[in-house]
Coordinates of C-alpha atoms and ligand atoms in Angstrom, one line a residue:
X17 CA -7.4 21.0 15.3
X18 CA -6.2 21.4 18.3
X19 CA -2.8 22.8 17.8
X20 CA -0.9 22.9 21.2
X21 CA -1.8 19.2 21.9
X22 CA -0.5 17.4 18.5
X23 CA 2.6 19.4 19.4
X24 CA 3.1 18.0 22.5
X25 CA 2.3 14.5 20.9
X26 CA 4.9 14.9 18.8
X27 CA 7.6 15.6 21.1
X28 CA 6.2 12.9 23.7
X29 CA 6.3 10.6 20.6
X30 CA 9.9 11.4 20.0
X31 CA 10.9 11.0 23.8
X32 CA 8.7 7.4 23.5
X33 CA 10.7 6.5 20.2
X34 CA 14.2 7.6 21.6
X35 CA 13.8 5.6 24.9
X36 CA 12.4 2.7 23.9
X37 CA 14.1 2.2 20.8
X38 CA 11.0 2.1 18.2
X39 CA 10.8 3.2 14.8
X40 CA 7.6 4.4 12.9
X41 CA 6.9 3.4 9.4
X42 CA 4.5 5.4 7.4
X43 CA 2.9 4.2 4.5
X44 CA 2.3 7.6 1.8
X45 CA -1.8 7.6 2.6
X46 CA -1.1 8.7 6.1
X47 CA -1.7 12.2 6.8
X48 CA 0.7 14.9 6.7
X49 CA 1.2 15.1 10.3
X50 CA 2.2 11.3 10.6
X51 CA 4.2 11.1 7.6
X52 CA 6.7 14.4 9.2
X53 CA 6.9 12.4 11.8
X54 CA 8.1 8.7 11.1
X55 CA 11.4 7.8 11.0
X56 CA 10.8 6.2 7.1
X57 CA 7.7 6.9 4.2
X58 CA 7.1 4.2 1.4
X59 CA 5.1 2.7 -0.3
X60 CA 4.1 -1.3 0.6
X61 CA 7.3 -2.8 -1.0
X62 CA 9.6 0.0 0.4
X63 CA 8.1 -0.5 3.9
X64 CA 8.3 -4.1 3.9
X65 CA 12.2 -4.0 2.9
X66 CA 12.3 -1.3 6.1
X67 CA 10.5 -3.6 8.4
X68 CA 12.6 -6.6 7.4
X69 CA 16.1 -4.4 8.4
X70 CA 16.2 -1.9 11.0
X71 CA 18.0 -2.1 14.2
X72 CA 14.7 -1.3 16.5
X73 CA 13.4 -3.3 19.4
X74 CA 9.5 -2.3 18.3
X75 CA 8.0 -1.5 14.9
X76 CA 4.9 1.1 14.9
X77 CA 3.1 0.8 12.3
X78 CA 1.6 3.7 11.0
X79 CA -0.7 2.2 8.0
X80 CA -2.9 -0.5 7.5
X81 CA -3.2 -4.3 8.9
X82 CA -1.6 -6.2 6.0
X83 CA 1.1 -4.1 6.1
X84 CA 2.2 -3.9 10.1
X85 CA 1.5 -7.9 9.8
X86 CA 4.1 -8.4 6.8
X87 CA 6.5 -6.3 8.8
X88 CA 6.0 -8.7 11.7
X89 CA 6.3 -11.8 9.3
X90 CA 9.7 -10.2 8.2
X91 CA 10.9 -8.9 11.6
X92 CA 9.0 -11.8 13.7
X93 CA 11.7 -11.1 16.7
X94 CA 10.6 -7.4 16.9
X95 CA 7.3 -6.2 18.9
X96 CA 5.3 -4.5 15.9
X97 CA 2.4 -2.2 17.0
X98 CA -0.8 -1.1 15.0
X99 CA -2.4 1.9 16.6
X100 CA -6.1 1.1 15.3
X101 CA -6.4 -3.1 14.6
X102 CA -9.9 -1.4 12.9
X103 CA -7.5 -0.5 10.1
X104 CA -8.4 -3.1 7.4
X105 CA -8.6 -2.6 3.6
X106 CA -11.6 -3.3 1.4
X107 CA -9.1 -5.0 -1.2
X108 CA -8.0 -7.6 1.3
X109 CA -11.1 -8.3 2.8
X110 CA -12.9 -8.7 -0.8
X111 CA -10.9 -12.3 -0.8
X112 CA -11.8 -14.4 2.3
X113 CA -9.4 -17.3 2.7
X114 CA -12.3 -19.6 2.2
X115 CA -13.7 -18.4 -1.1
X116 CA -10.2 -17.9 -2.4
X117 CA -8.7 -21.4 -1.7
X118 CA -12.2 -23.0 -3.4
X119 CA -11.2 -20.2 -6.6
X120 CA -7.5 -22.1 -6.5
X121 CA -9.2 -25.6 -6.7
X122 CA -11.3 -24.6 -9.8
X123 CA -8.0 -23.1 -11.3
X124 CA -5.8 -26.4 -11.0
X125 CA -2.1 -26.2 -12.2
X126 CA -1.1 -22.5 -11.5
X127 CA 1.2 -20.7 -10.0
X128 CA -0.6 -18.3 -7.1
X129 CA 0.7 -14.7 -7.1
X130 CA -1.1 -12.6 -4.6
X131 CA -0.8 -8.9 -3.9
X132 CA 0.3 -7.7 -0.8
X133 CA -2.9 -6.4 0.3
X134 CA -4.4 -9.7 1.5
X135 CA -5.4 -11.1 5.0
X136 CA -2.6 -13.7 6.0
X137 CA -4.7 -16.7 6.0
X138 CA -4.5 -15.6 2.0
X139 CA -1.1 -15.5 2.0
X140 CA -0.3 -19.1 3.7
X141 CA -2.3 -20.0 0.3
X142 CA 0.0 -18.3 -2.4
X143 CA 3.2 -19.4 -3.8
X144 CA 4.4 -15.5 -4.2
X145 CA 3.3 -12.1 -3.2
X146 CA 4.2 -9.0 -5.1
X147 CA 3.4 -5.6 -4.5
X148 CA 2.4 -2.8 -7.0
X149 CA 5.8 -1.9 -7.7
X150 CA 7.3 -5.0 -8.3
X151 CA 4.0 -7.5 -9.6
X152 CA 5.2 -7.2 -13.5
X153 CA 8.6 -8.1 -12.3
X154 CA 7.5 -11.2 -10.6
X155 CA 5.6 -12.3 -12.9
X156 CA 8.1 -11.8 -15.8
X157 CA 10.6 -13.6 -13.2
X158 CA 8.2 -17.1 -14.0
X159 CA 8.6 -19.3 -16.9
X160 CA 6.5 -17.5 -20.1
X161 CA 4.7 -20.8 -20.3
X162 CA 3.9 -20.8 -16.3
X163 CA -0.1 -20.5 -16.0
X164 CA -0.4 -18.1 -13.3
X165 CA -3.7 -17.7 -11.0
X166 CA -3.4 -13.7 -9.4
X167 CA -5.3 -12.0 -6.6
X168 CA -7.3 -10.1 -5.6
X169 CA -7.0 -6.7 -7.2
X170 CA -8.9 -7.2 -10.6
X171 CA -7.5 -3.8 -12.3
X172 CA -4.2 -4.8 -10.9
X173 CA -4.3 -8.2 -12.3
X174 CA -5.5 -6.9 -15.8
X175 CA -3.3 -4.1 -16.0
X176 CA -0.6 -7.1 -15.5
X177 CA -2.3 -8.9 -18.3
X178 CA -2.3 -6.0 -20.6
X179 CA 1.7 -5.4 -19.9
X180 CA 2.9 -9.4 -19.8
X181 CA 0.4 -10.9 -22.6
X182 CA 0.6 -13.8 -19.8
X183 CA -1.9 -16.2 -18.9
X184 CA -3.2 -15.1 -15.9
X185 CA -6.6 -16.1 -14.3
X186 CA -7.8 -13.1 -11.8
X187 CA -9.5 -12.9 -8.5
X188 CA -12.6 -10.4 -9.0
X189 CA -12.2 -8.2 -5.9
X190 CA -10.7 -4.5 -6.1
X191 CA -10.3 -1.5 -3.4
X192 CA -13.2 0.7 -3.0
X193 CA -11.1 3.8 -2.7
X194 CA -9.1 3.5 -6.4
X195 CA -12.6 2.1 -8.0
X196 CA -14.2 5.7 -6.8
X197 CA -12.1 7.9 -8.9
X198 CA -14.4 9.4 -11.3
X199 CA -13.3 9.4 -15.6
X200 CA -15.7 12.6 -16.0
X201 CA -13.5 14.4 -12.8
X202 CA -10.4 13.6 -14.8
X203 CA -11.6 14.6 -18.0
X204 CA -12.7 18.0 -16.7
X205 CA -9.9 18.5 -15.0
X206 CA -7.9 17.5 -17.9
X207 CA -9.8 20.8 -19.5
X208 CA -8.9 23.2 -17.1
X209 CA -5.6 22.0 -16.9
X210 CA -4.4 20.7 -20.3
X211 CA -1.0 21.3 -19.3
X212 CA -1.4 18.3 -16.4
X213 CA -0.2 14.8 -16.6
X214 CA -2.4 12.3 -15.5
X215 CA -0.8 10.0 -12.8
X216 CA -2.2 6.9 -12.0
X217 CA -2.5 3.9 -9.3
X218 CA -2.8 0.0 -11.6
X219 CA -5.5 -0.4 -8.5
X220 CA -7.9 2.3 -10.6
X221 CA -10.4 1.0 -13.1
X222 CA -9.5 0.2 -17.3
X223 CA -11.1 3.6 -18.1
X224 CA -8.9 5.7 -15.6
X225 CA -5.9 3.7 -17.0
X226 CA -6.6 4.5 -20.4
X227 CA -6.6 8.5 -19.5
X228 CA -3.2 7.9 -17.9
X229 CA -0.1 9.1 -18.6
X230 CA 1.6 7.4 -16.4
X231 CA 0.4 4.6 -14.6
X232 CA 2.6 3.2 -11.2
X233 CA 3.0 1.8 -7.5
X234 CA 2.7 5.2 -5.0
X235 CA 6.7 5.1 -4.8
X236 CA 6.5 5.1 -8.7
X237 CA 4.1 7.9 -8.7
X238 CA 6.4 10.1 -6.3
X239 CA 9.8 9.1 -8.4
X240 CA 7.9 10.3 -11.8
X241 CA 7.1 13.7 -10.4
X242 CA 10.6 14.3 -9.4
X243 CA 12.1 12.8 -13.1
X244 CA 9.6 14.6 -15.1
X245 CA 9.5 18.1 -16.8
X246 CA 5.8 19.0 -16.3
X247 CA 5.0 21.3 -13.7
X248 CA 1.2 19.6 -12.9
X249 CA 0.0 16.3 -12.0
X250 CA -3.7 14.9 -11.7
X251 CA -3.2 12.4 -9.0
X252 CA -5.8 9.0 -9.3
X253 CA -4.3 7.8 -6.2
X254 CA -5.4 8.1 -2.5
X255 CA -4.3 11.8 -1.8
X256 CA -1.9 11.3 1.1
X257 CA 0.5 11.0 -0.9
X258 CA 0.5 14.4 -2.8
X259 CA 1.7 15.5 0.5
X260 CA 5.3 14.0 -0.1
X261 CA 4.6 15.1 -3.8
X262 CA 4.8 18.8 -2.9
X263 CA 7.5 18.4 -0.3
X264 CA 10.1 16.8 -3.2
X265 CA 8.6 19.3 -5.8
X266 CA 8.0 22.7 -4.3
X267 CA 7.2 24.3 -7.4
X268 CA 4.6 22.0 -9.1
X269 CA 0.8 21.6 -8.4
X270 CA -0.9 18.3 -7.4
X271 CA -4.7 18.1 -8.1
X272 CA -6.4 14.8 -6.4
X273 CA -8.6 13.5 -8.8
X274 CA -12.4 13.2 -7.2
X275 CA -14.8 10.7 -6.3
X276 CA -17.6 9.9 -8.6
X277 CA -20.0 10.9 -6.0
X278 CA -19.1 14.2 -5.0
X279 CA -20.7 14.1 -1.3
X280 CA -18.6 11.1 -0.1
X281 CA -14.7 12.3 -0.1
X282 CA -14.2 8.9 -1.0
X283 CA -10.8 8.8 -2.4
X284 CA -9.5 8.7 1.0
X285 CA -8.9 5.9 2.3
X286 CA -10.6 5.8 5.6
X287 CA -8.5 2.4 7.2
X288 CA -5.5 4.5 6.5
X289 CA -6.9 7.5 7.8
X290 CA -8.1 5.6 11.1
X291 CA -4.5 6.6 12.4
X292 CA -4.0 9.9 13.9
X293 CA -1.1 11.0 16.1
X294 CA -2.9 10.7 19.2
X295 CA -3.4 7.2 18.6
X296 CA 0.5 6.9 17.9
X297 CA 1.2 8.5 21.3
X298 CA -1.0 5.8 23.4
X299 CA 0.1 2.7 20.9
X300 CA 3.9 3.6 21.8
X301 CA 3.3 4.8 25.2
X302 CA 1.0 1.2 26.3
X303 CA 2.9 -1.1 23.8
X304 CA -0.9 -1.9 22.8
X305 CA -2.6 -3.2 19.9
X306 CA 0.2 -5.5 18.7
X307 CA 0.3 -7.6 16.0
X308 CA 0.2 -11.3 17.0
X309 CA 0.3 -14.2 15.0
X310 CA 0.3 -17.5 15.7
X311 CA 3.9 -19.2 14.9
X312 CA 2.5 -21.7 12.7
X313 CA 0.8 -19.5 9.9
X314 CA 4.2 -16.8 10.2
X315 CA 6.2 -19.3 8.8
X316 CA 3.7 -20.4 6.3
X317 CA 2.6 -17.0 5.1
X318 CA 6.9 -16.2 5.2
X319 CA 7.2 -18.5 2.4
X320 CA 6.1 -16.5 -0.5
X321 CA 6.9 -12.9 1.0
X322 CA 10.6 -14.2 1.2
X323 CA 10.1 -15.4 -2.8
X324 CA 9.0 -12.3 -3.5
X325 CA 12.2 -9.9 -1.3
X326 CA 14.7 -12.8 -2.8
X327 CA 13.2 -11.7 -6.9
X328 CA 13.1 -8.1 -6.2
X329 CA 16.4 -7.6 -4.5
X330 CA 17.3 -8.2 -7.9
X331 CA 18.9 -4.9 -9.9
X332 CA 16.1 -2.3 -10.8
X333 CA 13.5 -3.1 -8.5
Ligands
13P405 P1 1.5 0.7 -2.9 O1 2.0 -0.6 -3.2 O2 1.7 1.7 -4.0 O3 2.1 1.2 -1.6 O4 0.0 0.7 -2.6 C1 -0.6 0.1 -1.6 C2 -2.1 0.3 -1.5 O5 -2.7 0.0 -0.6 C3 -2.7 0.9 -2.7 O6 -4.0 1.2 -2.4
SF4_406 FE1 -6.7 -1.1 0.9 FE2 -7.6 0.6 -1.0 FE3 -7.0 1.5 1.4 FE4 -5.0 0.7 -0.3 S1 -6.4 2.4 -0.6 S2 -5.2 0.2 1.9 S3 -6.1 -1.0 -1.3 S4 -8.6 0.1 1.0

C-alpha cells in the first residue's frame, strides 16, 4: 500500500469534509482505514438514525447501496454520495421486486416486514422494514395473531421464528457472505481456543447459530464484547468489524471465523469492500455518484422505514 498517498487522501478528505460541510458514515464492514476516518461507525439501524439527523449539507456514504439510499429516503433534502454505485449486496438482489410482489400475492392477508437490505422497489412493497437489531422488536410490536410475510434473509427470518413462535412466512434468499462461514472452521477453532465465545450474525446459517453463544446485529456483536468477561471471541460476521472490536477492547483477541472453501476469502464482503479511500477523495471532491431517486418511489419506500424509526425510537432499542 501505498502509504504516503492514503495520507494525503486523508487530509484532502478532511479539508473536502470541513469546506463543504459533508459527513461520512461508515458502516462496520468497511475497512480500517475508512472506518478512522468517518465522522460516525454503525451498524444499518445506527446509520440510518445518523443519516436521518445530522446538520450536513452532503451525506457520503461509505457502505453499500441500500444503505446510502435509506439515508437519502430519510434525509431526501441532503445530497447523499456513494463512492462505487457497483456496491450492491447479494441479499438484496436475491429478491427482485417482481418475484417478490408475485410471493406477496400467493401469501394473501399478511403483514410485509422486510429487512433493510433490500432494493427500493422492495421496499415501496412492504408495510415495515426492520434491521438486524431491531427485527424481533418489530415483530413483537404487531398483534400476536398478526400473520406476517418477512423478507428476504431466510436465516434471519427463521432465527425470528425460533425467538417469536410467530407465524411468519419467509422469502428464500440469504447473503452469500454470512452463508460461507464454515461449522468445521468454528468447531476447530472452538478446539484450539476453548476459552472463546462464539459470536454470531442471525444472517449465518441454523448450524452456525446453534454453535453460538451469542447471536446479534454487528452493533450487538461490538456492545457484547465490551459487557462481557471473556477475553476471546470467534467472530461469524464479515470481519470489518473486529477492527472496531479491538479498538473498544484492547486486551481481547478476535478470530474471524473462515470460509468453507478456504481459497476464496469469502467472508468479506466484497460490495463493502468495493470502497477504498481513494474512491472517498474523488466522490467528495466531484460530488459524483449520487444517489437519485425518483420523488414518487421516496415517498412510497418512506412509508415503512418511518414505521420502523417511529417503533424503535421506542425505550431499549
Ligand atoms: P447490520 O444490521 O448488523 O448492520 O448488518 C447489515 C448487513 O449487511 C449484514 O450483512
Ligand atoms: Fe449484503 Fe451480505 Fe454484504 Fe451484508 S455482508 S452487505 S448482507 S452481501
Amino acid at each position: 500500500m501505498d502509504t504516503k498517498h492514503t495520507i494525503d487522501y486523508v487530509s484532502e478528505i478532511n479539508r473536502i469534509k470541513k469546506e463543504k460541510n459533508a459527513v461520512i458514515l461508515a458502516h462496520y464492514y468497511q475497512t480500517g482505514d475508512i472506518q478512522d476516518i468517518a465522522d460516525f461507525v454503525g451498524d444499518s439501524l445506527a446509520l440510518s438514525r445518523k443519516a436521518a439527523s445530522n446538520n450536513a449539507d452532503i451525506i457520503l456514504f461509505a457502505g453499500v447501496r441500500f444503505m446510502a439510499e435509506t439515508a437519502k429516503i430519510l434525509s431526501p433534502g441532503k445530497k447523499v454520495l456513494l463512492p462505487d454505485m457497483n456496491a450492491g449486496c447479494s441479499l438484496a438482489d436475491s429478491c427482485s421486486a417482481e418475484d417478490f410482489s408475485r410471493f406477496i400475492e400467493e401469501n394473501p392477508g399478511r403483514t410485509v416486514v422486510t429487512y433493510v437490505n433490500t432494493n427500493i422497489e422492495v421496499k415501496v412493497l412492504s408495510d415495515i422494514i426492520c434491521t438486524s437489531s431491531n427485527a424481533i422488536q418489530i415483530i413483537e410490536s404487531l398483534p400476536a395473531d398478526e400473520k406476517i410475510l418477512f423478507g428476504p434473509d431466510r436465516n434471519l427470518g427463521n432465527y425470528i421464528i425460533n425467538k417469536t413462535g410467530r407465524d411468519i412466512v419467509v422469502w428464500n434468499g440469504a447473503c452469500h457472505v454470512h452463508e460461507e462461514f464454515s461449522l468445521e472452521g468454528i468447531l476447530k477453532l472452538k478446539q484450539e481456543s476453548p476459552e472463546a465465545k462464539v459470536i454470531v450474525h442471525p444472517e449465518c446459517e441454523l448450524p452456525v447459530r446453534m454453535v453460538a453463544d451469542y447471536i446479534g446485529s454487528t452493533a450487538a456483536l461490538l456492545k457484547f464484547t465490551q459487557k462481557d468477561n471473556s477475553d476471546s471471541y470467534i467472530v461469524g460476521t464479515e470481519p470489518g468489524i473486529i477492527h472496531q472490536m479491538k479498538k473498544e477492547n484492547p486486551g481481547k483477541k478476535f478470530i474471524p471465523v473462515p470460509p468453507k472453501d478456504s481459497t476464496c476469502g469469502c467472508n468479506e464482503c466484497s460490495f463493502m469492500k468495493l470502497i477504498t479511500i481513494e474512491k472517498i477523495y474523488k466522490c467528495l471532491r466531484d460530488e459524483i455518484p449520487e444517489i437519485m431517486i425518483d420523488y414518487d418511489i421516496l415517498e412510497k419506500a418512506r412509508k415503512p422505514i418511518i414505521r420502523m424509526m417511529e417503533i424503535s425510537a421506542k425505550p431499549g432499542l
